Coordinates of C-alpha atoms and ligand atoms in Angstrom, one line a residue:
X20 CA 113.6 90.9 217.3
X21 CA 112.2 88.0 214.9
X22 CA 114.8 85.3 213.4
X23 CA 114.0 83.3 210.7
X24 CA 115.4 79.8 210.7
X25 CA 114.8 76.7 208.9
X26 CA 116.2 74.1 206.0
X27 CA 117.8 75.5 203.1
X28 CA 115.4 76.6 200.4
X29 CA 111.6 76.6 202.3
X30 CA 111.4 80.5 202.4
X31 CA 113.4 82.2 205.1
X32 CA 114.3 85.0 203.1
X33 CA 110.8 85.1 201.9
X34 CA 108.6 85.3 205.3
X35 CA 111.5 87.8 206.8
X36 CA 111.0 90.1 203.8
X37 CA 107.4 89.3 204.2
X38 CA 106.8 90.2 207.6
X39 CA 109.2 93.1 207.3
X40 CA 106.9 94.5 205.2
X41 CA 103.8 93.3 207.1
X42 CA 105.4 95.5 210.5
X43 CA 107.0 98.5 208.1
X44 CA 103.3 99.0 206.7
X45 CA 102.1 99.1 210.2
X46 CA 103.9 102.0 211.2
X47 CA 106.8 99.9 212.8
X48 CA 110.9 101.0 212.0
X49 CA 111.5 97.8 210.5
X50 CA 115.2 97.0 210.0
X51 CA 115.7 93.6 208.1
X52 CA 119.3 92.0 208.3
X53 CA 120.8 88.7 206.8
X54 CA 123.2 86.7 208.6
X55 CA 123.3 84.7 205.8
X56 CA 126.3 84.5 203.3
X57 CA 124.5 84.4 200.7
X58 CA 122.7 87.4 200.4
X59 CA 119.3 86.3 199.0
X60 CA 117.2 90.1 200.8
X61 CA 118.6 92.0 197.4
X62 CA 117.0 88.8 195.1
X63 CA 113.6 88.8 197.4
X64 CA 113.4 92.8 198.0
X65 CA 115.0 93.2 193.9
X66 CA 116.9 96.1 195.1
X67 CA 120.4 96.7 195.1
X68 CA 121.2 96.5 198.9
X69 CA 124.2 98.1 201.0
X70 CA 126.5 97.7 203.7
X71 CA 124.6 100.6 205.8
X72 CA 120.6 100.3 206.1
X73 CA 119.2 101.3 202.7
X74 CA 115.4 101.9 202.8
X75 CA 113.4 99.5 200.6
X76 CA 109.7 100.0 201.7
X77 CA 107.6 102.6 203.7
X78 CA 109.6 102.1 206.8
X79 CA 111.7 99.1 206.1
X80 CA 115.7 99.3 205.7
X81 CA 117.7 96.5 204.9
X82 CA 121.0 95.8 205.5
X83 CA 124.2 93.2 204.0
X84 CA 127.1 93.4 206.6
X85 CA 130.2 93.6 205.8
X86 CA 131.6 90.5 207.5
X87 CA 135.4 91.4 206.4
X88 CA 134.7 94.8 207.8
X89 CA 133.5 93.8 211.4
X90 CA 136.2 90.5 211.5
X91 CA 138.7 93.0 211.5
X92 CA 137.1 95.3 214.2
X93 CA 136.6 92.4 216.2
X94 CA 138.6 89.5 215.6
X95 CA 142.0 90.5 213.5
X96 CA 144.3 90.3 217.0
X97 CA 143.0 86.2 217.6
X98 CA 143.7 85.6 214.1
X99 CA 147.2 87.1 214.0
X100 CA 147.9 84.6 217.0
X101 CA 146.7 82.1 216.0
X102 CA 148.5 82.4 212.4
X103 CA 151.8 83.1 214.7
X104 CA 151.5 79.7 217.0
X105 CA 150.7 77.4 213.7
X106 CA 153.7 79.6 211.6
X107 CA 155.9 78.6 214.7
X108 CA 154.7 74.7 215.0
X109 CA 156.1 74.1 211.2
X110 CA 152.0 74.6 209.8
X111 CA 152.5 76.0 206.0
X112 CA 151.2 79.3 205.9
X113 CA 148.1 78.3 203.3
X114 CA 146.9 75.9 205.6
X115 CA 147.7 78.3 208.6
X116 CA 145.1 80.9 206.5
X117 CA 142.4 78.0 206.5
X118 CA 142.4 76.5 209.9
X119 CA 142.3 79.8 211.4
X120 CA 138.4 80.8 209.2
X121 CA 136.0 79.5 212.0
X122 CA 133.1 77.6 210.7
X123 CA 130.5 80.3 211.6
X124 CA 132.3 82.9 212.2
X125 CA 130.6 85.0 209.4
X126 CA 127.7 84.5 210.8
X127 CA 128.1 85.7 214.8
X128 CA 129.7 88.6 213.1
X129 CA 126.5 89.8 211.4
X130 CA 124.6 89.0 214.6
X131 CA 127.1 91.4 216.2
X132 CA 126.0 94.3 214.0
X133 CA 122.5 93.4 214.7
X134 CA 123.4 94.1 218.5
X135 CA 124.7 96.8 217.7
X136 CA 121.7 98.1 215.4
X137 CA 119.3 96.7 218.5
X138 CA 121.7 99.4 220.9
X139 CA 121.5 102.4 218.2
X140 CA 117.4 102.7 219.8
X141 CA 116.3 103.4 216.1
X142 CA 114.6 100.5 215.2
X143 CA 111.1 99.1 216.4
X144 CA 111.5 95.4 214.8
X145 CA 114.8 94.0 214.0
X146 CA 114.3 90.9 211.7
X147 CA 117.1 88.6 210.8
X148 CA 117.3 86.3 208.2
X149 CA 119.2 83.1 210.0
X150 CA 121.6 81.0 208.1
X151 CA 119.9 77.1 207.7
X152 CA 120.0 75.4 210.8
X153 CA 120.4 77.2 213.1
X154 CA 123.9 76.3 214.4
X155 CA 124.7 79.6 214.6
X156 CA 122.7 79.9 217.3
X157 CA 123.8 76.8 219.2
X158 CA 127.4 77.9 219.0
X159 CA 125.9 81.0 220.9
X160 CA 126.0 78.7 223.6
X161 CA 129.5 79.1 224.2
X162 CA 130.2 81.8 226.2
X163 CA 127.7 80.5 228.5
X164 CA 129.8 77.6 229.4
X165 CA 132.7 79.0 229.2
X166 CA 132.4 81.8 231.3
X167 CA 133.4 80.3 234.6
X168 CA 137.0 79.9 232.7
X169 CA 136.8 83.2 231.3
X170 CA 135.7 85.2 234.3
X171 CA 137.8 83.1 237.1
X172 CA 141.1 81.6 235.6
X173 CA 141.7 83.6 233.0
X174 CA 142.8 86.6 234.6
X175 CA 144.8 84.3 237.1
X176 CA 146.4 82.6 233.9
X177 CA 146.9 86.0 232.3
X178 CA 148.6 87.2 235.1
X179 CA 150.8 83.6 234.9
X180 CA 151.5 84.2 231.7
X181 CA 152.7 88.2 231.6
X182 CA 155.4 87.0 234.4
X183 CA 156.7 83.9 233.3
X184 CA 156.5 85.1 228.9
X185 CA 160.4 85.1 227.9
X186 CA 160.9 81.8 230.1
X187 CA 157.4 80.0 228.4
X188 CA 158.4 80.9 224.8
X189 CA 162.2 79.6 224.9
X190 CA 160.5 76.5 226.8
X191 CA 157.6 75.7 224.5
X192 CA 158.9 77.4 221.3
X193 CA 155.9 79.1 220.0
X194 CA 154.9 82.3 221.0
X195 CA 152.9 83.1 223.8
X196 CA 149.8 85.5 223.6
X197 CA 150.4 89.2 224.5
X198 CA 148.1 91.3 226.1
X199 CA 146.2 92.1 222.7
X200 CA 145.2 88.5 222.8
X201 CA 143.8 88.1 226.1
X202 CA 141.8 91.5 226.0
X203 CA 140.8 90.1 222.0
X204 CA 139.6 86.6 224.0
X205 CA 137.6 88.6 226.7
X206 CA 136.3 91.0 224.4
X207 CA 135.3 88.5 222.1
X208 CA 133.4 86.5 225.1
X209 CA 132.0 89.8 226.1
X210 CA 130.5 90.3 222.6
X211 CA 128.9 86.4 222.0
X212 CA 127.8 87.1 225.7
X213 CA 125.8 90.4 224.9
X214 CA 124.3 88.8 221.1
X215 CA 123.4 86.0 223.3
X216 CA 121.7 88.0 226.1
X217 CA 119.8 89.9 223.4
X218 CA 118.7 86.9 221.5
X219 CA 117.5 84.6 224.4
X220 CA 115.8 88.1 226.0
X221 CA 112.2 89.0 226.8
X222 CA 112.0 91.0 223.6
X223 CA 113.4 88.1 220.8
X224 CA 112.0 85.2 219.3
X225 CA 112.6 82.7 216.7
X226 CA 110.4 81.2 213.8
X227 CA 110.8 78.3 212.5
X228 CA 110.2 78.0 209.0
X229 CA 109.1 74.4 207.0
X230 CA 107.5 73.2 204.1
X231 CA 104.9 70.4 204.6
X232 CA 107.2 67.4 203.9
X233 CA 108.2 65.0 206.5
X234 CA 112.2 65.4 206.4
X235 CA 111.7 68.9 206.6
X236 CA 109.3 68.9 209.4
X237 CA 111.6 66.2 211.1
X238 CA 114.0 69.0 210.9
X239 CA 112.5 71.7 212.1
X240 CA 111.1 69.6 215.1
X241 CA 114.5 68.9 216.2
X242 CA 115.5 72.9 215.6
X243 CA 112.8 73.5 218.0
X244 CA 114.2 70.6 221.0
X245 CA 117.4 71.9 220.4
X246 CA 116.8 75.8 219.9
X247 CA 114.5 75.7 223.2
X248 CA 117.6 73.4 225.4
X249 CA 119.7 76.4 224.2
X250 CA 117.0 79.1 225.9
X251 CA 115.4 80.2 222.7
X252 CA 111.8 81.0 223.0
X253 CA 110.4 79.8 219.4
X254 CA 107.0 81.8 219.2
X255 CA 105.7 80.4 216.1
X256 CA 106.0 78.1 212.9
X257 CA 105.6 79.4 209.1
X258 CA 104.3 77.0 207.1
X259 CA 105.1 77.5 203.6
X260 CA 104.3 76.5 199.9
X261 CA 100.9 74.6 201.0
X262 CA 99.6 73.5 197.6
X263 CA 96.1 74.5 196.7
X264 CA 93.6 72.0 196.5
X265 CA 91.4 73.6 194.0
X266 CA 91.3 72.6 190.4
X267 CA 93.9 69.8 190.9
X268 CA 95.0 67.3 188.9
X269 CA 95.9 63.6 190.0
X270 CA 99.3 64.5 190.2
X271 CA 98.7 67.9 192.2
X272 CA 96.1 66.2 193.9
X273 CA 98.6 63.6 195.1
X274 CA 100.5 66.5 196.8
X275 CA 97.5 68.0 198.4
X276 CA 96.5 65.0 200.4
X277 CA 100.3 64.4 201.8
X278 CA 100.9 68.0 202.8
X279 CA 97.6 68.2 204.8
X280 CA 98.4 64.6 206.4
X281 CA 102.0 66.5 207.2
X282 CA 100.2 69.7 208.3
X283 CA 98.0 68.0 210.9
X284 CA 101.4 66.7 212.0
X285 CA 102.6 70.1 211.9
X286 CA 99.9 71.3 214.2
X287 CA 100.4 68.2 216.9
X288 CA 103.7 68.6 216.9
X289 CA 103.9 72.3 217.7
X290 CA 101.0 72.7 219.6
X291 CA 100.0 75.6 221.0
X292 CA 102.3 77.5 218.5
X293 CA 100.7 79.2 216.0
X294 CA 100.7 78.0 212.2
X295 CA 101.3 80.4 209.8
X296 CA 100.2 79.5 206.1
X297 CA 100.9 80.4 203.0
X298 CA 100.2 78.9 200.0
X299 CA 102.9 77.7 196.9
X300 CA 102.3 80.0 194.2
X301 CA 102.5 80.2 190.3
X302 CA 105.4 82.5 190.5
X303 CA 108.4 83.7 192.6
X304 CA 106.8 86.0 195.7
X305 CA 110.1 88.9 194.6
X306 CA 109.4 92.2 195.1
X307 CA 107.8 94.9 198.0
X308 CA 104.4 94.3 196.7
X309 CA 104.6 90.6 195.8
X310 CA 106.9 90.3 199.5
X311 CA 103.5 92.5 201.2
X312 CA 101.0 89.7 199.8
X313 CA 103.1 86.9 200.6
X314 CA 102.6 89.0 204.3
X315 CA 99.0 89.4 204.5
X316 CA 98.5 85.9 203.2
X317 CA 100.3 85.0 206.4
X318 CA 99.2 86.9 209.3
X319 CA 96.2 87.4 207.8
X320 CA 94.4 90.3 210.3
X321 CA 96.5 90.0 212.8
X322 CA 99.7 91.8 213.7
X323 CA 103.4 90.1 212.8
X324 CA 104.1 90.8 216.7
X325 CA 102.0 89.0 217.7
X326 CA 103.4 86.6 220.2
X327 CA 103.2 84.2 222.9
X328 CA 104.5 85.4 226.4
X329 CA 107.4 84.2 227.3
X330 CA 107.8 80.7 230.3
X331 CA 110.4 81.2 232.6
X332 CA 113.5 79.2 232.3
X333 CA 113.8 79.0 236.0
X334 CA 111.2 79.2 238.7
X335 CA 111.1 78.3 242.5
X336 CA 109.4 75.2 243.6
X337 CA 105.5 74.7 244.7
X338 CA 104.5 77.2 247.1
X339 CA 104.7 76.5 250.8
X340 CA 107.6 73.3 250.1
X341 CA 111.4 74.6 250.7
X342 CA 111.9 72.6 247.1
X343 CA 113.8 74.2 244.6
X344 CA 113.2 73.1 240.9
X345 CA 115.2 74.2 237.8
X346 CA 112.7 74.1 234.8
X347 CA 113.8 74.2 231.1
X348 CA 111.5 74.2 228.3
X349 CA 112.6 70.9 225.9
X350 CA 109.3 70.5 223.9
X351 CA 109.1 67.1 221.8
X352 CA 111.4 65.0 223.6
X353 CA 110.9 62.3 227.1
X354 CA 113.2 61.6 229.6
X355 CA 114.8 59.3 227.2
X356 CA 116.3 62.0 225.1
X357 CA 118.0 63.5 228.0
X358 CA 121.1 63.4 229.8
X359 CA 122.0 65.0 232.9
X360 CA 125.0 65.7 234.7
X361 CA 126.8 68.1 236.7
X362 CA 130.5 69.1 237.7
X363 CA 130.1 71.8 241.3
X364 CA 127.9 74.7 240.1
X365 CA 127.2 73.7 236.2
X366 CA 124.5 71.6 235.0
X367 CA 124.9 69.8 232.0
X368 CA 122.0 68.7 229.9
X369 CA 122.4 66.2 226.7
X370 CA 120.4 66.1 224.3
X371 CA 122.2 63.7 221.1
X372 CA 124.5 65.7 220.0
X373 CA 123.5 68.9 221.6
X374 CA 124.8 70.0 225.4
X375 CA 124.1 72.8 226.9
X376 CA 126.0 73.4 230.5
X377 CA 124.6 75.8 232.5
X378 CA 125.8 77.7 235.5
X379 CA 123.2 77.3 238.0
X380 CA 121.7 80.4 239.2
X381 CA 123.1 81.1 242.9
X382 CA 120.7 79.7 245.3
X383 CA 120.8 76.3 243.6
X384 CA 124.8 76.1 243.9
X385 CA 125.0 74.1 247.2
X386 CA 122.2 72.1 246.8
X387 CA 121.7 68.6 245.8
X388 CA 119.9 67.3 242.7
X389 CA 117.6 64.8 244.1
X390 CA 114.9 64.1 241.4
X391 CA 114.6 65.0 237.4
X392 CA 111.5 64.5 235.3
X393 CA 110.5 65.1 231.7
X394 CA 106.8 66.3 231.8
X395 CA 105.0 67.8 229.2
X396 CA 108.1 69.1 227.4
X397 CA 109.4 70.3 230.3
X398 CA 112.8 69.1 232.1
X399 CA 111.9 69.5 235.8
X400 CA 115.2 69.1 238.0
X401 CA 114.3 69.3 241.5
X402 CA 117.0 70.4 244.3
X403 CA 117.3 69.5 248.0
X404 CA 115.9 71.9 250.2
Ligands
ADP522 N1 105.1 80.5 198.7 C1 105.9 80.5 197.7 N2 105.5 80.2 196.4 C2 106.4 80.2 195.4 N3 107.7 80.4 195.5 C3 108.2 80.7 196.7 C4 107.4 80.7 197.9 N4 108.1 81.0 198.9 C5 109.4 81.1 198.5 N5 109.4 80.9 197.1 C6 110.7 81.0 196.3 O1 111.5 79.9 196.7 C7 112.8 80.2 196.6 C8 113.5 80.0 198.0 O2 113.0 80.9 198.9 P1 113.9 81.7 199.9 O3 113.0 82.6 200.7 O4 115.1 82.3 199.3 O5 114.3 80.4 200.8 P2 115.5 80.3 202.0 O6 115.8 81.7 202.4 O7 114.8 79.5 203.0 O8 116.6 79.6 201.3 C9 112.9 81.6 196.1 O9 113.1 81.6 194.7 C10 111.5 82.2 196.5 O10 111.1 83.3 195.7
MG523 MG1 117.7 82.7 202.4

């Protein structure tokens, strides 16, 4: 799986149409999905799209999910609550209807048809066109943390709940969740649980995609902090609308100078990512056989797939030494940038406004944290033996 990610407007859309075609044309089942709202693969394939896979190229299928569709597969029951408890606390029903759309929701639900396009076995690449930002992704992080809750007092609490109902909802005056609720809840955590797994797996990985102008690449360096605290591998950086320096004038040639002072920037700043380039041009790159140039321009002779393999987010300590050490990739920052603390078995790391609290992995539980370090944009945290 490849996502796309980056600022609004530097060619997302573009580079996952492009290297959908780039994999379709090398024999590869090439399935191309948008999990943003706006759906920009119909403008950059020009085809009229659909909610099922619709084949565009020699091997590539695209498809716009219906968000409304899978929200009420997967979601109607919370929403119903929800609607019930603010209907009950005197919330009028408008504003009821508003508070209860999630910010993202739209979003995980697309990435939930992509798990379930992964688990159909029919595809060889799955390519998804991320929504800016990548917060998407970040809010992925929830079930991670809260599955201690989910897995250990929830059932207790549902249990609670089921005996004591009649009593709770005279006593508190809203109504309390029935069973379709609870099983929505679990299932719900089950599903961002599974996307997650899948997108933080061996076989997915994220590019990040910039234009060569400072804010942007500010950006796109924090994506990558953030994106990597969150257990993303990020394999690779596209670098797009590079003006040509040939036949410039003063004005173009103004432009040329600043973007490669920005690219070498780029290239420190990712290092040892690869750079992928491709090159502003006189017209919009729309179409299969514009979107395969656009492709070739950017792999060049090598093959989209072509990745990195993955580090290890956790790893035993030097060899010979009883120390255990809990690694996490956090490229660009220094100890400064981050935070640590930890309540019984879950670490929490800070990173501005980003946390990420992680249940440690068994053998680590009854240890100590005696030492943390920053090196190399690493976070070494090392535990008593
Ligand atoms: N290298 C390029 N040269 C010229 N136009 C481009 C290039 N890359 C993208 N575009 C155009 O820029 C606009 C934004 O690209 P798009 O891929 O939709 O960005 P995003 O998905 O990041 O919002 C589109 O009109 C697209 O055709
Ligand atoms: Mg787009």
């Amino acid at each position: 799986m490849l996502l796309f990610t980056g600022k609004g407007g530097v060619g997302k859309t573009t580079a996952a149409a492009g290297s959908a075609i780039r994999a379709g044309r090398s024999g590869l089942r090439t399935l191309v999905v948008s999990t943003d709202a706006a759906h920009s693969l119909a403008d950059a394939f020009d085809q009229a799209i659909g909610p099922e896979p619709t084949a565009v190229d020699d091997q590539v299928w695209v498809q716009q999910v219906d968000t409304q569709r899978r929200f009420e597969r997967s979601w109607a029951d919370l929403q119903g609550y929800l609607l019930s408890v603010l209907d009950a606390s005197g919330v009028d029903p408008i504003a009821a209807e508003e508070l209860t759309v999630l910010p993202g929701a739209d979003e995980v639900l697309a990435l939930l048809e992509v798990r379930d396009q992964v688990a159909t076995g029919e595809w060889d690449v799955v390519i998804v066109d991320c929504a800016p930002t990548a917060e998407t992704l970040r809010l992925l992080a929830l079930p991670e943390a809260l599955s201690w809750y989910v897995e250990r007092v929830f059932p207790v609490e549902r249990r609670v709940i089921k005996a004591l109902r009649p009593m709770l909802a005279r006593a508190a005056g809203v109504p309390m969740p029935h069973d379709s609720v609870f099983d929505a809840v679990e299932r719900l955590h089950g599903d961002l649980g599974q996307v997650r797994d899948l997108l933080t797996g061996p076989d997915a990985s994220v590019r990040l995609v910039l234009t060569p102008e400072s804010v942007v690449v500010a950006e796109a360096r924090r994506a990558f902090t953030t994106l990597s605290l969150y257990g993303y591998r990020v394999d690779g950086v596209v670098a797009n609308r590079i003006f040509p320096a040939a036949e410039a004038d003063p004005w173009r040639d103004q432009w040329v100078a600043a973007q490669q002072e920005v690219l070498a920037e780029v290239e420190r700043s990712f290092a040892p990512l690869p750079i992928w380039r491709s090159a502003y041009r006189a017209h919009e790159p729309v179409g299969s056989a514009e979107l395969a140039t656009f492709g070739a321009e950017l792999y060049g002779h090598h093959h989209p797939l072509e990745w990195p393999p993955a580090p290890s987010t956790a790893r035993r300590g030097p060899a010979g030494s009883d120390a255990n050490v809990l690694t996490m990739p956090l490229p660009g920052t220094t100890a400064d940038d981050v935070e640590l603390s930890r309540s019984g078995p879950v670490i929490h790391v800070t990173i501005g406004p980003y946390r990420r609290s992680l249940p440690l992995p068994a053998h680590l539980r009854g240890r100590t944290a005696t030492d943390a370090r920053v090196l190399n944009g690493q976070l070494e945290v090392e535990f008593s033996g």
